Tab-separated table of C-alpha atoms in Angstrom:
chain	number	residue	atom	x	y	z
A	1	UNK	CA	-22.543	21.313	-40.095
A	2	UNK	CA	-24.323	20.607	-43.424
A	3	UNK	CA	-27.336	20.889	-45.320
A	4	UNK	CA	-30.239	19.488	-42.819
A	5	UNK	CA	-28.102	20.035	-39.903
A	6	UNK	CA	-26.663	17.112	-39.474
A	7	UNK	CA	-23.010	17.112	-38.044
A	8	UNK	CA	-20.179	15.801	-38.987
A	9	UNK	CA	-18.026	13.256	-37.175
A	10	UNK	CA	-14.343	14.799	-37.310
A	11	UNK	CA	-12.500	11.239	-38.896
A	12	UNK	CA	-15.088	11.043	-41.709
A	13	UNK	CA	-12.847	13.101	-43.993
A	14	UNK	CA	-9.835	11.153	-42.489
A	15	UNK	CA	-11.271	7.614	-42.931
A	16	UNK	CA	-12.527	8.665	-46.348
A	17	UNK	CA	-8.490	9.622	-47.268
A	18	UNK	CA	-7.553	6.588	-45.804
A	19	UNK	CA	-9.997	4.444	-47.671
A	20	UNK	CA	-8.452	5.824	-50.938
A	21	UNK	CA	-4.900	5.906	-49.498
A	22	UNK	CA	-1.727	4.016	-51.821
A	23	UNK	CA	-3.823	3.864	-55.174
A	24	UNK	CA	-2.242	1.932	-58.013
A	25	UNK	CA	-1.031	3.710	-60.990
A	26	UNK	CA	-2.005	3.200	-64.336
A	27	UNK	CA	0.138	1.579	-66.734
A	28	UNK	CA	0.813	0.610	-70.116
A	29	UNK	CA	3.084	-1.747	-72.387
A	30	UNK	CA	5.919	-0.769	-72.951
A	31	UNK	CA	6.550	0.727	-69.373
A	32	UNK	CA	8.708	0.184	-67.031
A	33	UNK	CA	8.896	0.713	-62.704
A	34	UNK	CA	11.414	0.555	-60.535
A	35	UNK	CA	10.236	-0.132	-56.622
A	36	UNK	CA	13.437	0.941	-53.920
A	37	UNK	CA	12.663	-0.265	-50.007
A	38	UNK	CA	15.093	1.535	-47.359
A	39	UNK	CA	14.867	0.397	-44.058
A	40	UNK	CA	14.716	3.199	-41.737
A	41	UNK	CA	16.763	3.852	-38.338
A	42	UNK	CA	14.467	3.871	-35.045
A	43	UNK	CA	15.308	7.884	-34.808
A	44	UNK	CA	14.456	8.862	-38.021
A	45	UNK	CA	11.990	11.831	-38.450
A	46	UNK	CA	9.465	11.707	-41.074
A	47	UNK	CA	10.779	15.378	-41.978
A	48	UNK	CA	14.043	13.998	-43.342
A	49	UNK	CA	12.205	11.592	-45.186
A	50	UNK	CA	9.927	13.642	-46.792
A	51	UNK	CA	12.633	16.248	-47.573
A	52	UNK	CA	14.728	13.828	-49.012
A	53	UNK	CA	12.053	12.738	-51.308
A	54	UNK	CA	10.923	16.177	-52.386
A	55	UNK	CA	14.530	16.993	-53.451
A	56	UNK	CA	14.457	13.678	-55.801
A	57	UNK	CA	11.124	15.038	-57.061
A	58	UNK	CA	13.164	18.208	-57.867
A	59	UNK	CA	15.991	16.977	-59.625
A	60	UNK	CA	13.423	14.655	-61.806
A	61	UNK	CA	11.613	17.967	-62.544
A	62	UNK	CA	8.361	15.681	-61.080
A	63	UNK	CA	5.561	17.906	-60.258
A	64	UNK	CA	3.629	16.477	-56.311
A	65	UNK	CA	-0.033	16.216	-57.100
A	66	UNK	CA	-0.704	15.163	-53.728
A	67	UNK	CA	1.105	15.276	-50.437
A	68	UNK	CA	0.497	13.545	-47.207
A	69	UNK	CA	1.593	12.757	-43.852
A	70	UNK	CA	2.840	9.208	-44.798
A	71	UNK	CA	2.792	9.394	-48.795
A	72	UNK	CA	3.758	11.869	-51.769
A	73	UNK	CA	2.653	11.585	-55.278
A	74	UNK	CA	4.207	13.291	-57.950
A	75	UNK	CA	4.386	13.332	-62.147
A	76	UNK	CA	6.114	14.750	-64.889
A	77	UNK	CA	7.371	14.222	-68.443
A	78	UNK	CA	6.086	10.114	-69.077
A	79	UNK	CA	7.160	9.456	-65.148
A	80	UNK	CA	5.047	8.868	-62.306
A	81	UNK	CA	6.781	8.872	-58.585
A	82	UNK	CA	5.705	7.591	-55.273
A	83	UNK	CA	6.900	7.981	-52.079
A	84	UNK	CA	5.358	6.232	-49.163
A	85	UNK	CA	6.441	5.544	-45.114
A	86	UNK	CA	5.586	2.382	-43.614
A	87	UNK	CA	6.617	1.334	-39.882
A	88	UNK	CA	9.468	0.022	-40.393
A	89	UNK	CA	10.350	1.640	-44.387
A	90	UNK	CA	10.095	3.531	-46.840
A	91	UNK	CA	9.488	2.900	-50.319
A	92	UNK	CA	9.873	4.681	-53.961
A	93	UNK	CA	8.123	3.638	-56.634
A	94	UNK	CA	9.291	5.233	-60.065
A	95	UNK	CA	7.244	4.418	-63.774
A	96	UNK	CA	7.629	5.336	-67.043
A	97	UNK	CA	5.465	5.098	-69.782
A	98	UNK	CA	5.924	4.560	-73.705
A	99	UNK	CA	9.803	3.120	-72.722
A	100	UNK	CA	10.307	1.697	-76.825
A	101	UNK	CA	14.355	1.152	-76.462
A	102	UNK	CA	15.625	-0.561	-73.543
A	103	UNK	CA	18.919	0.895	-74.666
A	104	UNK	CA	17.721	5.043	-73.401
A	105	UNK	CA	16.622	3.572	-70.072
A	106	UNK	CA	18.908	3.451	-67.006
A	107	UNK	CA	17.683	2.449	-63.540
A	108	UNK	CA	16.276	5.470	-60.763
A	109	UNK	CA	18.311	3.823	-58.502
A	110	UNK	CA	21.802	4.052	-60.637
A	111	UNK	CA	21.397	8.131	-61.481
A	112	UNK	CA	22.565	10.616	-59.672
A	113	UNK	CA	19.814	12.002	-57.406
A	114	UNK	CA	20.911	12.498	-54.079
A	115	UNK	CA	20.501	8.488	-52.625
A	116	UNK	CA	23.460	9.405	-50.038
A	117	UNK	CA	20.522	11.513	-48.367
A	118	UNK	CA	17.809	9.533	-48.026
A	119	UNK	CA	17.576	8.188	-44.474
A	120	UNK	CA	18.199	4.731	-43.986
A	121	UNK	CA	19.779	1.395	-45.631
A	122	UNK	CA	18.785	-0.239	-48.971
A	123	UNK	CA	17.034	-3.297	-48.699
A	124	UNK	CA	15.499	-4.166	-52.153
A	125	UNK	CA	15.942	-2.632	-55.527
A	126	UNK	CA	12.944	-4.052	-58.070
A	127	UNK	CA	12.521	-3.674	-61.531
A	128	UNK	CA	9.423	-4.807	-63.209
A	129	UNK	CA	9.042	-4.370	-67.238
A	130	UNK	CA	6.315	-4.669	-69.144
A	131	UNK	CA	5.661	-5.040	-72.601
A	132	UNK	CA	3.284	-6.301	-75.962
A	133	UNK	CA	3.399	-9.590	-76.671
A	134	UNK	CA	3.424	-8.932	-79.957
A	135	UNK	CA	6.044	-6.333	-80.342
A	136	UNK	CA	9.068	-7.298	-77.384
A	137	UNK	CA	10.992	-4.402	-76.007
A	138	UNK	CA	13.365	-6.145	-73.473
A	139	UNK	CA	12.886	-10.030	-73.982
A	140	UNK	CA	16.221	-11.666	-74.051
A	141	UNK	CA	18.447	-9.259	-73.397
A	142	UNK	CA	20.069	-6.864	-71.250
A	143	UNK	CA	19.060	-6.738	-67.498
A	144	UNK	CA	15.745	-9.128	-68.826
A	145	UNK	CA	18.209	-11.966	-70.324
A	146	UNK	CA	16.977	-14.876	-67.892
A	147	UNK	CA	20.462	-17.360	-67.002
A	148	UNK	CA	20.041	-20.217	-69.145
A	149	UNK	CA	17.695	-18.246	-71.215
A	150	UNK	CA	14.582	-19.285	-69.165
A	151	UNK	CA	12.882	-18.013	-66.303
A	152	UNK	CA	12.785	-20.021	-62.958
A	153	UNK	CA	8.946	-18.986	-62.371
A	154	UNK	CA	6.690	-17.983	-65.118
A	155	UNK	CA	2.893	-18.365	-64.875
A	156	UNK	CA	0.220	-16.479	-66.645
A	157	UNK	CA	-2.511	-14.089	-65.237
A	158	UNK	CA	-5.207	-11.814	-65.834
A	159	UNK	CA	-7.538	-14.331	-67.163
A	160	UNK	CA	-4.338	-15.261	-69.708
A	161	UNK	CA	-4.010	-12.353	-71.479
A	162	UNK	CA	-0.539	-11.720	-69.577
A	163	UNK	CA	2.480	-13.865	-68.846
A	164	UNK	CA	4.514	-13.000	-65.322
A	165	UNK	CA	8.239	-13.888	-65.528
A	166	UNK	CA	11.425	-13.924	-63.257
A	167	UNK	CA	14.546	-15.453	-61.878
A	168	UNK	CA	13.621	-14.233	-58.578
A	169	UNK	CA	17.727	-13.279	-58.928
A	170	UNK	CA	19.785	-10.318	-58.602
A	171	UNK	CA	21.439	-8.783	-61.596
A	172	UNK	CA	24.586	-6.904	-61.314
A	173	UNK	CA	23.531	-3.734	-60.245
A	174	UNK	CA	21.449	-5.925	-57.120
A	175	UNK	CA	18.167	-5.200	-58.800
A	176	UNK	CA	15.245	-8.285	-58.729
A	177	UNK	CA	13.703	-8.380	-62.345
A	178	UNK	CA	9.797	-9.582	-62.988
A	179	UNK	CA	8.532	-9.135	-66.885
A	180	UNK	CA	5.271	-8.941	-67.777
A	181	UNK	CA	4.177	-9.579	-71.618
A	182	UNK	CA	0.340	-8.681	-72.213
A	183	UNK	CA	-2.140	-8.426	-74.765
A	184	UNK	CA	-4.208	-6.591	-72.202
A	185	UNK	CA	-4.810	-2.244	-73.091
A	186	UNK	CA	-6.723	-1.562	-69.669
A	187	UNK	CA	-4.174	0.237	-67.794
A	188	UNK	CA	-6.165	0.313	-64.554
A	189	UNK	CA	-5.751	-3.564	-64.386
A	190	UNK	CA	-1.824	-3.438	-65.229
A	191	UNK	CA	-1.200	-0.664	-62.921
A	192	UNK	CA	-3.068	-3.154	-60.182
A	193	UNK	CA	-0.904	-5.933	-61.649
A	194	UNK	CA	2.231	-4.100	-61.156
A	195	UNK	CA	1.206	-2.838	-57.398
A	196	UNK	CA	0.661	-6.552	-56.251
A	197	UNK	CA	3.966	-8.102	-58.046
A	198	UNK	CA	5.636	-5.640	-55.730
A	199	UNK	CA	4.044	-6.155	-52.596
A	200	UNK	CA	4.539	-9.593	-53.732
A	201	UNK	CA	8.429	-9.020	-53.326
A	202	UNK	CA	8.511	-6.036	-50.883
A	203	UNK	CA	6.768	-8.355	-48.295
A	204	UNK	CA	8.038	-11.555	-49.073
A	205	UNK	CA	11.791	-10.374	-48.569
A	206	UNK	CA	10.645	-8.642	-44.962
A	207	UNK	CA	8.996	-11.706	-44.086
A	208	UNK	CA	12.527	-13.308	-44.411
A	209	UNK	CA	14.150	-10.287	-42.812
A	210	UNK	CA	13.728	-11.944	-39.575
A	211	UNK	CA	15.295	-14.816	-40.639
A	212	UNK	CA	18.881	-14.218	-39.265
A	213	UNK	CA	17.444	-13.346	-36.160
A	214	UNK	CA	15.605	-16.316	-35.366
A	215	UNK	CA	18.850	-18.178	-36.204
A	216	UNK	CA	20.464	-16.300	-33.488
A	217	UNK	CA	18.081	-17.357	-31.477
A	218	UNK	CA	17.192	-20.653	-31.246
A	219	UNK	CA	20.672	-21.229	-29.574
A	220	UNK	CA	19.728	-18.501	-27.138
A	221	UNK	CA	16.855	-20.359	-26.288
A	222	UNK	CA	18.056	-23.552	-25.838
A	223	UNK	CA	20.390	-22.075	-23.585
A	224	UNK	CA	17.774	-20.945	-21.284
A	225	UNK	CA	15.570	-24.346	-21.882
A	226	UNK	CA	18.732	-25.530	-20.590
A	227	UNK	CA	19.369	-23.763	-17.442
A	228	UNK	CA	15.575	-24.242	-16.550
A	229	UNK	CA	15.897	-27.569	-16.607
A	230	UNK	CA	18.651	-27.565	-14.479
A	231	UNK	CA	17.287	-24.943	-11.588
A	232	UNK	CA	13.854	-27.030	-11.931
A	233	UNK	CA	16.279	-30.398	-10.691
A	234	UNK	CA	17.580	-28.278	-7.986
A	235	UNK	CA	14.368	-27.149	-7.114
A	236	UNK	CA	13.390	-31.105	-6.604
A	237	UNK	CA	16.093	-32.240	-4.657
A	238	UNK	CA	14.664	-30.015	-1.612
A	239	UNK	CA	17.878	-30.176	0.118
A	240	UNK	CA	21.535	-28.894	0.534
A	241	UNK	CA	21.336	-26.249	-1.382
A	242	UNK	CA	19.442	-22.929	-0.011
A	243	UNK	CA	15.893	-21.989	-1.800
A	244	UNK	CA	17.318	-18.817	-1.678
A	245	UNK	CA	20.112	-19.552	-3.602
A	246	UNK	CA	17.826	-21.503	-6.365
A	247	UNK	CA	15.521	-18.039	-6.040
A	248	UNK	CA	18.411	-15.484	-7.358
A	249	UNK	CA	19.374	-17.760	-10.375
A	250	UNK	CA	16.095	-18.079	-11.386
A	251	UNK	CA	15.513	-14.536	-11.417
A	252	UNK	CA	18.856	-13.760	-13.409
A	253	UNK	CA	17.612	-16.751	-15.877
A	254	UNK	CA	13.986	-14.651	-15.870
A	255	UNK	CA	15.988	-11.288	-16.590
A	256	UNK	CA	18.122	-13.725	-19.365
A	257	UNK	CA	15.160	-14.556	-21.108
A	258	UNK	CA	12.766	-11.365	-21.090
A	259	UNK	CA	16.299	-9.293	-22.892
A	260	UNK	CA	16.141	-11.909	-25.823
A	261	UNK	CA	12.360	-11.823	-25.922
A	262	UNK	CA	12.259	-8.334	-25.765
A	263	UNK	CA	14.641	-8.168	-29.094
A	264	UNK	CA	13.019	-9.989	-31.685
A	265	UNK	CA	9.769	-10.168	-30.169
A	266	UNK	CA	8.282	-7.271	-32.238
A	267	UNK	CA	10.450	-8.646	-34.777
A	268	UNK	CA	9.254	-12.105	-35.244
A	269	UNK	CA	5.490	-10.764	-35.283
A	270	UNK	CA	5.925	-8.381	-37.250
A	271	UNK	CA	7.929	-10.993	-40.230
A	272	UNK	CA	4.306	-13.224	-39.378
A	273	UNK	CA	2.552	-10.399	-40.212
A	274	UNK	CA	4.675	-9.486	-43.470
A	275	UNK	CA	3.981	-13.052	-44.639
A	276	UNK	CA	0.390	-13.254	-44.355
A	277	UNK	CA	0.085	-10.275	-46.760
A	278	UNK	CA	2.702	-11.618	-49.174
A	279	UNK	CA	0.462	-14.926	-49.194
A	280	UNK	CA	-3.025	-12.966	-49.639
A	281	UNK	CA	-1.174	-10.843	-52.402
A	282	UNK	CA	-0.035	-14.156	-54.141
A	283	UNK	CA	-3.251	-15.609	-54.107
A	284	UNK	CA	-5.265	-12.343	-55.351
A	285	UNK	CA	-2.750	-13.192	-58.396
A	286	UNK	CA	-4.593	-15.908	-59.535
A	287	UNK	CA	-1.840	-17.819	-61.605
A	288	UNK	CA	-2.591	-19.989	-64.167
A	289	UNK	CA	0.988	-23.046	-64.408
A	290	UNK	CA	2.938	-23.036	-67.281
A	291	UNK	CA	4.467	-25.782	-68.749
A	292	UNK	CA	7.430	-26.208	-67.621
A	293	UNK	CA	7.939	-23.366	-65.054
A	294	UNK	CA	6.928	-22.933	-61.698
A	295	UNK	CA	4.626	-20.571	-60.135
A	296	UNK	CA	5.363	-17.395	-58.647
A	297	UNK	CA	3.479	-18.087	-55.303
A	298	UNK	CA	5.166	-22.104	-55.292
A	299	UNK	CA	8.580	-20.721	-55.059
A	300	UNK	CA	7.755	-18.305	-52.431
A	301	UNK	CA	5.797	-20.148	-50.456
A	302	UNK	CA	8.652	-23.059	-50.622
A	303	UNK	CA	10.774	-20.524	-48.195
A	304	UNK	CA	8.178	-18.567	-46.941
A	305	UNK	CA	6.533	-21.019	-44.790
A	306	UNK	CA	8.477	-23.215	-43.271
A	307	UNK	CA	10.412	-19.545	-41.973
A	308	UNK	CA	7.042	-18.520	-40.746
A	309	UNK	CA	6.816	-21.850	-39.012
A	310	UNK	CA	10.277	-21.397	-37.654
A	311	UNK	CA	8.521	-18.100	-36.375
A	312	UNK	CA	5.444	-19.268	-34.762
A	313	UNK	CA	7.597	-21.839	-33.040
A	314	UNK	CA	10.108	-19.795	-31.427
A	315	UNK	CA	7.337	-17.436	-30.209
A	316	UNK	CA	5.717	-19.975	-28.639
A	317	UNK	CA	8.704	-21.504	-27.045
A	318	UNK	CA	9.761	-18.552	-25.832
A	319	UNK	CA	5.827	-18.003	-23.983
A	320	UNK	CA	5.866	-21.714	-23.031
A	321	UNK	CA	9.336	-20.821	-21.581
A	322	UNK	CA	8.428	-17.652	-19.525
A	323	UNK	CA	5.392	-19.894	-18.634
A	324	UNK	CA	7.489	-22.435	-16.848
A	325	UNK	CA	10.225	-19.685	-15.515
A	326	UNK	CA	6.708	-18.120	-13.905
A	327	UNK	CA	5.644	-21.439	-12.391
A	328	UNK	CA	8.716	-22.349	-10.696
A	329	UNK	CA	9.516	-19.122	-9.248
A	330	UNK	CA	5.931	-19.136	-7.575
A	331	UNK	CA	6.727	-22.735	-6.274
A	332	UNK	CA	10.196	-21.802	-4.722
A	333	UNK	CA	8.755	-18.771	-3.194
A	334	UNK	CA	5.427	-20.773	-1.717
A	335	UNK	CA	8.175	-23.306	-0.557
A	336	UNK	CA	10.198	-20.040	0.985
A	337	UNK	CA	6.994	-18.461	2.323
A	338	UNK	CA	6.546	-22.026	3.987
A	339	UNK	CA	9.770	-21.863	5.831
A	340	UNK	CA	9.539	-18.031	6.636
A	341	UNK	CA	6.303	-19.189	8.178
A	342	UNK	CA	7.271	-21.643	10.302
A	343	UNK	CA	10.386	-19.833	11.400
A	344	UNK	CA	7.751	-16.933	12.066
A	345	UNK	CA	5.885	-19.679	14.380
A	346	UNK	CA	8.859	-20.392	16.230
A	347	UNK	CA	9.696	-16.927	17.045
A	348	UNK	CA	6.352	-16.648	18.456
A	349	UNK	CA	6.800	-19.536	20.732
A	350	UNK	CA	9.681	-18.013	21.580
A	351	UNK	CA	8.192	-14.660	22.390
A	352	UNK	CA	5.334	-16.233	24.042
A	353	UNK	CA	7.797	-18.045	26.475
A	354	UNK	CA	9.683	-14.638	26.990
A	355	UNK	CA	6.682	-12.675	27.749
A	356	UNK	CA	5.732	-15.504	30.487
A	357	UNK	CA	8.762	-15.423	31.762
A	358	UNK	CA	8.591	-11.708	31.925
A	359	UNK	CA	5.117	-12.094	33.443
A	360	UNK	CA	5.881	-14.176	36.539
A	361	UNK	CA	9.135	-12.193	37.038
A	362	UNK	CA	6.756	-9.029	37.363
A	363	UNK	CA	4.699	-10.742	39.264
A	364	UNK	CA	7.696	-11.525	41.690
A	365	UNK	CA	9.061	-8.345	41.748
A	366	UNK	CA	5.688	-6.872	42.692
A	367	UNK	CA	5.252	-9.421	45.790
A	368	UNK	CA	8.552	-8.425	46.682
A	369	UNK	CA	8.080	-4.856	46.248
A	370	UNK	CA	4.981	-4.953	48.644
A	371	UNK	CA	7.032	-6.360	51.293
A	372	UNK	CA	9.858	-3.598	50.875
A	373	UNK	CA	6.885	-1.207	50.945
A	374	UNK	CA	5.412	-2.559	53.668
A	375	UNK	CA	8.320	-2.611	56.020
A	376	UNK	CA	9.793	0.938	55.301
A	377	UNK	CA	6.192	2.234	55.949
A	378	UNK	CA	5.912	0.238	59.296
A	379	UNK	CA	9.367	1.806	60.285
A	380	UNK	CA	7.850	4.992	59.789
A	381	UNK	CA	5.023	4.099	61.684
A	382	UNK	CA	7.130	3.396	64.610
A	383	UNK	CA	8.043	6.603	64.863
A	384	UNK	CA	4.316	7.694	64.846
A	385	UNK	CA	4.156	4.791	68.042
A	386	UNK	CA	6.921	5.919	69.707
A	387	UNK	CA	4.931	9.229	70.138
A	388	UNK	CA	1.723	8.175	71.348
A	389	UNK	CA	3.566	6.195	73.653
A	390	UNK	CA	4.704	9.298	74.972
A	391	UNK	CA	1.199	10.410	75.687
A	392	UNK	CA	-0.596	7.018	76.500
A	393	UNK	CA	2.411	5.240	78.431
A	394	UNK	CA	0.061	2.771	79.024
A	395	UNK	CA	0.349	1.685	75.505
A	396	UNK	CA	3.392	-0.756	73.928
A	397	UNK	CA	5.151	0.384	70.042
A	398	UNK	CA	4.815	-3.156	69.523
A	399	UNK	CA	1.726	-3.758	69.796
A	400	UNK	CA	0.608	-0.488	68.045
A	401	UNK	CA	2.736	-1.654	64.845
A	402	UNK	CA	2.052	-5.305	65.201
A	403	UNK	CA	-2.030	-3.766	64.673
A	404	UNK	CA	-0.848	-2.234	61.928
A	405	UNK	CA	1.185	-4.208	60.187
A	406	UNK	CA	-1.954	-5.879	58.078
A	407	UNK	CA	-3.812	-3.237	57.585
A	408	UNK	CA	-0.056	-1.766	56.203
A	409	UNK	CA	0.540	-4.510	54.064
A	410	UNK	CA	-2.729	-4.749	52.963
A	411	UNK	CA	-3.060	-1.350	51.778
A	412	UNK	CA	0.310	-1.481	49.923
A	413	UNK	CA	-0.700	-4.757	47.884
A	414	UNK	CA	-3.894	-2.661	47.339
A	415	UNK	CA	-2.350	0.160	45.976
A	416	UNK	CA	0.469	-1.665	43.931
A	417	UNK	CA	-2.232	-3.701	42.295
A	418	UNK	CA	-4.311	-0.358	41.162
A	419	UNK	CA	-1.209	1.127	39.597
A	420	UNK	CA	-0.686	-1.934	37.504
A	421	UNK	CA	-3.888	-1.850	36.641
């Protein structure tokens, strides 16, 4: 509750954090950041993580101003860290300020603060300098000494007043390299700068990440394309070769293709995704083309793409695939239910000639049975004659039972009938 009583939804504060979550940090020329992505195993726990970034805070005598679930921020002496989880990474982000002599600086990523313990595998090392333009700290030399002393992409931002290069290259120690040479002295703008050259490059190389997979399976898919086709012309033939038969390969082909999808489905998506915030970070850039040099977001778009098509396509082969898998395994089994049906109507028959059969044999056995009846009861009944004979011997035993034999039989057939009934 608050002032006026009005109450408080419990993911304000949360949406509010969350609103002001990954801010960039402020930088000035001559500075220099180093960005580290590790790609993290599916059983890692965030605890690790975070410990293992804490003790690198520790040995850098780095001071956290603010800790969350998914992020820490810390500072010290001219050095600003970050550590932040993503889904599938991690990331730390180290800057210093005022760096005059290129010759005192060494690399985060080359000192001796516990890497061996960080969860995970190394998957970029970036290094982005900045600098006046007036007054060139590491220009032409050292890790910044472009191969044939020019930059493959170089383009200028910030309405002009800075200059963005690289050789989109690894240098010996496997670090990328971007420098940036400014005239500008707003530090809010450069520290924005510097956060979107290395989403620039963090996202880019994940969108590629998937790369080697989709290699690996195009074959795959072919493969089943392939055996599809095949099962689909056995399908057709409709003959010498039992539906049955054509009904267990197509599920082994179905279990084939949902293990590969499964794989690199998440994969793939998540590479599309990667890309489409590598493009909307290149374009936020707003590069201006220098002479001579090509522009950051040319060169990555030049690979970028066409691997994001290669994406999109083998996502929707493999849906158009499982489509077609899907439609003729509900045509064999109609075609199967068919059959079953008709073998189904034949049984009947045949149970429907049975039960006749059955019927008039009953009916037999019953006309017979009231004649078996009927002539034990008579013989009894002679007995019964034989007496009153004995008292009336005016009387015959055959003509007493020949009296009775229909009202015998009659009551027999009578009876029989009710206890069918």
């Amino acid at each position: 509750m608050i002032d006026g009583g009005l109450s408080i939804d419990a993911r304000r504060d949360t949406i509010q954090a969350e609103r002001h979550a990954r801010p960039p940090v402020p930088i000035t020329a001559p500075g220099i950041a180093q960005h580290m992505v590790f790609r993290t195993p599916a059983d890692s726990k965030i605890a690790d993580e975070r410990r293992a970034a804490l003790t690198i805070c520790e040995k850098l005598e780095l001071i956290p101003s603010s800790e969350l679930a998914d992020q820490i921020s810390a500072a010290g002496d001219g050095v600003t860290m970050k550590w932040e989880r993503h889904t599938e990474f991690v990331s730390y982000t180290f800057i210093a300020q005022d760096v005059k002599d290129r010759a005192l600086f060494s690399p985060w990523s080359e000192r001796d603060l516990g890497w061996t313990g960080v969860p995970g595998t190394l998957l970029l090392s970036l290094l982005v300098a900045l600098e006046p333009k007036r007054s060139p700290v590491w220009s032409g030399a050292g890790r910044f000494a472009w191969r044939d002393a020019k930059p493959i992409c170089a383009s200028t931002v910030m309405s002009g007043t800075t200059v963005v290069e690289t050789d989109l290259d690894l240098d010996e120690a496997g670090s990328a390299r971007y420098l940036v040479k400014t005239t500008s002295k707003e530090p809010a703008r450069l520290g924005r700068l510097l956060q979107r050259l290395i989403e620039i490059e963090t996202y880019s190389t994940l969108c590629l990440y998937a790369w080697k997979d989709a290699k690996e399976l195009s074959p795959l898919l072919s493969q089943a394309e392939r055996r599809l086709g095949d099962l689909i012309t056995r399908l057709a033939r409709h003959g010498g070769e039992s539906d049955e038969k054509i009904l267990e390969d197509l599920a082994d082909l179905s279990a084939f293709h949902e293990a590969t999808t499964e794989r690199s489905h998440f994969r793939l998506n998540a590479s599309l995704a990667y890309h489409e915030i590598a493009i909307r970070r290149m374009e936020e850039l707003r590069e201006e083309r220098i002479e001579g040099c090509q522009r950051l977001a040319n060169f990555m778009r030049r690979r970028m793409n066409p691997a994001a098509r290669t994406y999109k396509a083998i996502l929707r082969r493999q849906e158009e695939t499982a489509q077609r898998i899907n439609r003729a395994t509900q045509l064999l089994r109609g075609r199967i239910e068919v059959a079953i049906g008709k073998q189904n109507q034949e049984l009947l028959k045949s149970m429907n000639a049975r039960a006749e059969a059955q019927y008039r044999l009953q009916k037999t056995v019953e006309g017979l049975s009231v004649v078996a009846i009927s002539y034990y009861a008579l013989g009894i009944l002679t007995y019964l004659a034989a007496v009153l004979v004995g008292f009336a011997p005016g009387l015959s035993v055959k003509v007493i039972v020949g009296l009775c034999v229909p009202l015998v039989v009659a009551a027999v057939w009578f009876s029989v009938r009710k206890l069918r009934e």
